[in-house]
mmCIF file of C-alpha atoms in Angstrom:
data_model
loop_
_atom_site.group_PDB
_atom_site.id
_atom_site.type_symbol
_atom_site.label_atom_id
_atom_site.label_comp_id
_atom_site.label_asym_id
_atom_site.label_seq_id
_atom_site.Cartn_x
_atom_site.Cartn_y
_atom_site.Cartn_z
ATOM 1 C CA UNK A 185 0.000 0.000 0.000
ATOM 2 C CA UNK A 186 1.534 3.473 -1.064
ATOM 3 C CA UNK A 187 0.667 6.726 1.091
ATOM 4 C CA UNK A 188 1.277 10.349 0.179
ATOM 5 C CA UNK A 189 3.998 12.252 2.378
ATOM 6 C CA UNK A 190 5.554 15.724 1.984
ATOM 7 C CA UNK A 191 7.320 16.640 -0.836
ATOM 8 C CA UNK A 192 5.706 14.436 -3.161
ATOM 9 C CA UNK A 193 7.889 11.380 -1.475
ATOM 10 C CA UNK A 194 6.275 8.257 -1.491
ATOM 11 C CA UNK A 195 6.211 5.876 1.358
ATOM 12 C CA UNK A 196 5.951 2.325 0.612
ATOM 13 C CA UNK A 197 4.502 -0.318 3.180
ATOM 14 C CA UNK A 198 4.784 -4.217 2.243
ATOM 15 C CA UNK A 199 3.431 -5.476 5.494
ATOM 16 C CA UNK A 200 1.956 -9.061 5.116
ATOM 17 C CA UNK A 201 1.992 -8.587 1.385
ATOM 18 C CA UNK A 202 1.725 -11.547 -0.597
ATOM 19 C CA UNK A 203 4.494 -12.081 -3.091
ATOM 20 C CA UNK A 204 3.746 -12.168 -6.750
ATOM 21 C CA UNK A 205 3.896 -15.694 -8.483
ATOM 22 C CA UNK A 206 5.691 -14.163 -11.927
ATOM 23 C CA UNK A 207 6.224 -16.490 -14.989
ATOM 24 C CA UNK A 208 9.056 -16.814 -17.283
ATOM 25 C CA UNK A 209 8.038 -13.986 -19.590
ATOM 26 C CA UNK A 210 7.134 -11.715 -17.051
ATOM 27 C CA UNK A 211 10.429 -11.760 -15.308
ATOM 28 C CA UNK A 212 12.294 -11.726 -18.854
ATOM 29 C CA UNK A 213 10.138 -8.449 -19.168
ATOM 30 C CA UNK A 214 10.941 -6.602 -15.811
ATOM 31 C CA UNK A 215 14.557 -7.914 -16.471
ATOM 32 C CA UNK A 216 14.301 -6.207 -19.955
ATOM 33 C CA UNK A 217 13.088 -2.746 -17.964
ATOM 34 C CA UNK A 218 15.542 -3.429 -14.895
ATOM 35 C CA UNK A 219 18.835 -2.833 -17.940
ATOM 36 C CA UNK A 220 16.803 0.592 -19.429
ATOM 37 C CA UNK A 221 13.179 1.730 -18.622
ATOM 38 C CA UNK A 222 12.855 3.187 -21.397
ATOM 39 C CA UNK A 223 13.756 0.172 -23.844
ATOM 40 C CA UNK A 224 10.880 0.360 -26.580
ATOM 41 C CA UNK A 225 8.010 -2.602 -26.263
ATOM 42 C CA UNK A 226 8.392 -3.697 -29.308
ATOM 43 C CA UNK A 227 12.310 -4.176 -28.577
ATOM 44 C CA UNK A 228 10.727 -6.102 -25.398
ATOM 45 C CA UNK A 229 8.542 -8.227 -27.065
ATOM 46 C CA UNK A 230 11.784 -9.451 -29.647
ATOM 47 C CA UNK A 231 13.277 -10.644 -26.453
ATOM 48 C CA UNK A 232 10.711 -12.343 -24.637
ATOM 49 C CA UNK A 233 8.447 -13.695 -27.681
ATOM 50 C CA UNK A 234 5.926 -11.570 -27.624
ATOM 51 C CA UNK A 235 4.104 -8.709 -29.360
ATOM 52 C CA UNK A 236 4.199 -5.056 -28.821
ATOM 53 C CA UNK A 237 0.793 -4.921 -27.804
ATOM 54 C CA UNK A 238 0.987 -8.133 -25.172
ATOM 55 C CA UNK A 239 4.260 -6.386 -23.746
ATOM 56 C CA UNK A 240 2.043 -3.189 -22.706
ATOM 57 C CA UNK A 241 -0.921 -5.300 -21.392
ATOM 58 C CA UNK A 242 1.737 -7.171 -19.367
ATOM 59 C CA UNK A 243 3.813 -4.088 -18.022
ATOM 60 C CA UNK A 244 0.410 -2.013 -17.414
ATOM 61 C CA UNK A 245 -0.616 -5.235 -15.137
ATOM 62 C CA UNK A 246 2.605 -5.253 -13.303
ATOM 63 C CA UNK A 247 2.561 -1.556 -12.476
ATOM 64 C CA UNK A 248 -1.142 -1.896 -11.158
ATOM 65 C CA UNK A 249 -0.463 -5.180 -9.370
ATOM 66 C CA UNK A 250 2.396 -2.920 -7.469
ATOM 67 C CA UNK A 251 4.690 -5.865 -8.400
ATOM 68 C CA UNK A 252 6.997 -2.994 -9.975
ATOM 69 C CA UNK A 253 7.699 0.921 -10.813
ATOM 70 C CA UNK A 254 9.545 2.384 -13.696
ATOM 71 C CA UNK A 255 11.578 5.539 -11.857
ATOM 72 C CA UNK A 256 14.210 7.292 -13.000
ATOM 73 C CA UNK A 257 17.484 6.644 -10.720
ATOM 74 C CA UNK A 258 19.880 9.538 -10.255
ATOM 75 C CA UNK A 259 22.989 9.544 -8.980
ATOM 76 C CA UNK A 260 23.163 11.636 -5.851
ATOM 77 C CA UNK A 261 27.284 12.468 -6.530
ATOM 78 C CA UNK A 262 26.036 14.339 -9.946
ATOM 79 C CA UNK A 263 23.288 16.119 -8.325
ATOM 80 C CA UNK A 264 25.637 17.694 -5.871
ATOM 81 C CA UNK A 265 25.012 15.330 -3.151
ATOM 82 C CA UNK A 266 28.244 14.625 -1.880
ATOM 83 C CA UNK A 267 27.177 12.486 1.318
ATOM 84 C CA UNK A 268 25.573 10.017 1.715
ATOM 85 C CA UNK A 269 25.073 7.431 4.956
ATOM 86 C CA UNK A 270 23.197 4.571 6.512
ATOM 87 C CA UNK A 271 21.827 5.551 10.497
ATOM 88 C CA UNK A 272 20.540 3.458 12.855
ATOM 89 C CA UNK A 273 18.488 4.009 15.475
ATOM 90 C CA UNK A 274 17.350 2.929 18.618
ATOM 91 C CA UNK A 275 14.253 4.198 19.689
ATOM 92 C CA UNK A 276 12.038 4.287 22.951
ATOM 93 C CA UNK A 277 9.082 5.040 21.191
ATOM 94 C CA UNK A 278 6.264 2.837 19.007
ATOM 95 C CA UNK A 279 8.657 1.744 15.878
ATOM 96 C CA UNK A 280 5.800 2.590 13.274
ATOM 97 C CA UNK A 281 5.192 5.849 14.551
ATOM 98 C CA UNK A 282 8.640 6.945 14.571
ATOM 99 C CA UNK A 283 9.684 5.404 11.042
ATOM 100 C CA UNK A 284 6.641 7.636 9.981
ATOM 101 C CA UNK A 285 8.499 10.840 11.380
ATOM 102 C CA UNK A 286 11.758 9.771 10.144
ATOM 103 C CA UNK A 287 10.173 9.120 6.849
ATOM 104 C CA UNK A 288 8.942 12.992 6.796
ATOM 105 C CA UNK A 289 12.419 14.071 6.773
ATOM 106 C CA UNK A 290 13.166 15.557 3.420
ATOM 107 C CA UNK A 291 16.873 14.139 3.266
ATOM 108 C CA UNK A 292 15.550 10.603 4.388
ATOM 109 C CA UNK A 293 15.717 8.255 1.269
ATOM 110 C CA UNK A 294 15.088 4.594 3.352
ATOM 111 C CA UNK A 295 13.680 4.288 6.815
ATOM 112 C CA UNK A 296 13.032 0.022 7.539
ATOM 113 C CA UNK A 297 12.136 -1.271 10.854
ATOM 114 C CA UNK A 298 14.654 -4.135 11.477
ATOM 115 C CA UNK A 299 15.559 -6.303 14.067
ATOM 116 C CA UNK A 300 19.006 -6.630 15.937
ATOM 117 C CA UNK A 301 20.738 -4.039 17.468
ATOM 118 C CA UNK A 302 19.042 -1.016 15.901
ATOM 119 C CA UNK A 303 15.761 -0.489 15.886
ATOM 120 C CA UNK A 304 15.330 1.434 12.246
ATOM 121 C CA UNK A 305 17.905 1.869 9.787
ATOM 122 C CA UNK A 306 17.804 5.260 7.445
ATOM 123 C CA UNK A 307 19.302 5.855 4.084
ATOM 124 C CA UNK A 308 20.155 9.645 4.401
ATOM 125 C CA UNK A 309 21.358 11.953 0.967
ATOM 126 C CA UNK A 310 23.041 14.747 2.175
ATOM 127 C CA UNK A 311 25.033 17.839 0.554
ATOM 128 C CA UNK A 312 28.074 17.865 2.414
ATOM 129 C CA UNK A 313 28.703 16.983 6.380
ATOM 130 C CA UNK A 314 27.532 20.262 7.429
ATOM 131 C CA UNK A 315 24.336 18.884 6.000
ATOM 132 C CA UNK A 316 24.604 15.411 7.274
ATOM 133 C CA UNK A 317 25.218 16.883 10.827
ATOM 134 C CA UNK A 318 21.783 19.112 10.474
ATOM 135 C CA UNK A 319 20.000 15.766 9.261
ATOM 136 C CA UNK A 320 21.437 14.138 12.074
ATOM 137 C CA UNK A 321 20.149 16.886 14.488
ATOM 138 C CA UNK A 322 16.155 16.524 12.854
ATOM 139 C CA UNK A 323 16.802 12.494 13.737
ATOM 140 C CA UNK A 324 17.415 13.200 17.250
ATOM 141 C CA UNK A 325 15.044 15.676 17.747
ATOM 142 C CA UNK A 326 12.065 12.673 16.859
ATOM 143 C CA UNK A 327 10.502 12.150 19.996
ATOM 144 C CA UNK A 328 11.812 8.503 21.375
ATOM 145 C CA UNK A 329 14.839 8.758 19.344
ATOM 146 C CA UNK A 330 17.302 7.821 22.390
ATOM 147 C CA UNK A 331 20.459 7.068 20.101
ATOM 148 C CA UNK A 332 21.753 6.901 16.246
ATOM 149 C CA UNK A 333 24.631 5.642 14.630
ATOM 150 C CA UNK A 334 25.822 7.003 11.160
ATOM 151 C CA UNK A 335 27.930 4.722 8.698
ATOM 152 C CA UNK A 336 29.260 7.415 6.409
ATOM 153 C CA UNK A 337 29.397 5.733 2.512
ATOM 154 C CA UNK A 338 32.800 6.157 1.308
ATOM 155 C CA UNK A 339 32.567 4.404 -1.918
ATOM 156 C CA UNK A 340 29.524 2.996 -3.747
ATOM 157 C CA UNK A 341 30.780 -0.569 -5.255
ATOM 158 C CA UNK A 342 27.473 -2.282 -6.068
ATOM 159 C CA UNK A 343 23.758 -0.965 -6.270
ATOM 160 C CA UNK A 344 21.331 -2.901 -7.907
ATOM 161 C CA UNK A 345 17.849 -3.325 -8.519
ATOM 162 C CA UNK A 346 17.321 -6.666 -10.153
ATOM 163 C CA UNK A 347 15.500 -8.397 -7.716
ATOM 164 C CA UNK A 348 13.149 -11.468 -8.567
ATOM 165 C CA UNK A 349 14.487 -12.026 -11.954
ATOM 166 C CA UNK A 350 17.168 -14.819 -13.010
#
């Protein structure tokens, strides 16, 4: 289920979804879209042995079956986001609540409840470390935030989004 948050940010919850039982073509198709979103249907349809027209039916049902989204990914370096870092969090508070707050934070990219030593972890985008220190500062200032831990990213190796396909 997708909710509306400030800033035109989308927050994403999967809880007890049921996962998708995807055939062979329609993981060759989201594989096709995971290399370039834009790749043309017809150019699609060549690769997974179907038409143009089937292609669209199929990647219209898996965008309104949720099972995927076509989004452009930037590259936060480019954009003049020079820091980025992963934060846990330990919280005293109710964990939904609090990811909720967290999630509100402009700068906040990833906010999942997780179990183990922190109780959220949050994918933060920041300018510069002046920046990261002001993020930091909105974290704490969550009520039941008692303590966070940044793990500044020094070098991206891998990112990926090709989940669910071969």
């Amino acid at each position: 289920m997708a909710e509306s948050v400030p800033e035109g940010r989308r927050l994403v919850v999967r809880e007890g979804a049921q996962h998708a039982l995807l055939d062979d073509v329609a993981k060759g198709i989201i594989e096709q879209l995971q290399q370039d979103g834009r790749r043309p249907y017809a150019t699609i349809g060549r690769a997974v042995g179907l038409s143009e027209a089937a292609v669209r039916q199929r990647v219209q049902r898996l965008l309104d079956s949720g099972v995927m989204q076509i989004v452009a990914v930037t590259d936060p370096l480019q954009l003049g986001f020079a820091r980025q870092a992963m934060v846990g969090l330990r919280t005293s508070a109710e964990l939904e609540e609090t990811a909720d707050l967290l999630a509100a934070i402009p700068a906040v990219d990833y906010v999942v409840i997780t179990a183990g030593s922190f109780d959220l972890l949050v994918e933060v985008v920041a300018r510069n470390d002046d920046h990261l220190l002001e993020i930091l500062k909105e974290m704490r200032a969550v009520p039941g935030v008692t303590t966070t831990e940044a793990f500044v990213y020094l070098k991206l190796r891998k990112q990926t989004y090709s989940w669910g396909t071969p």
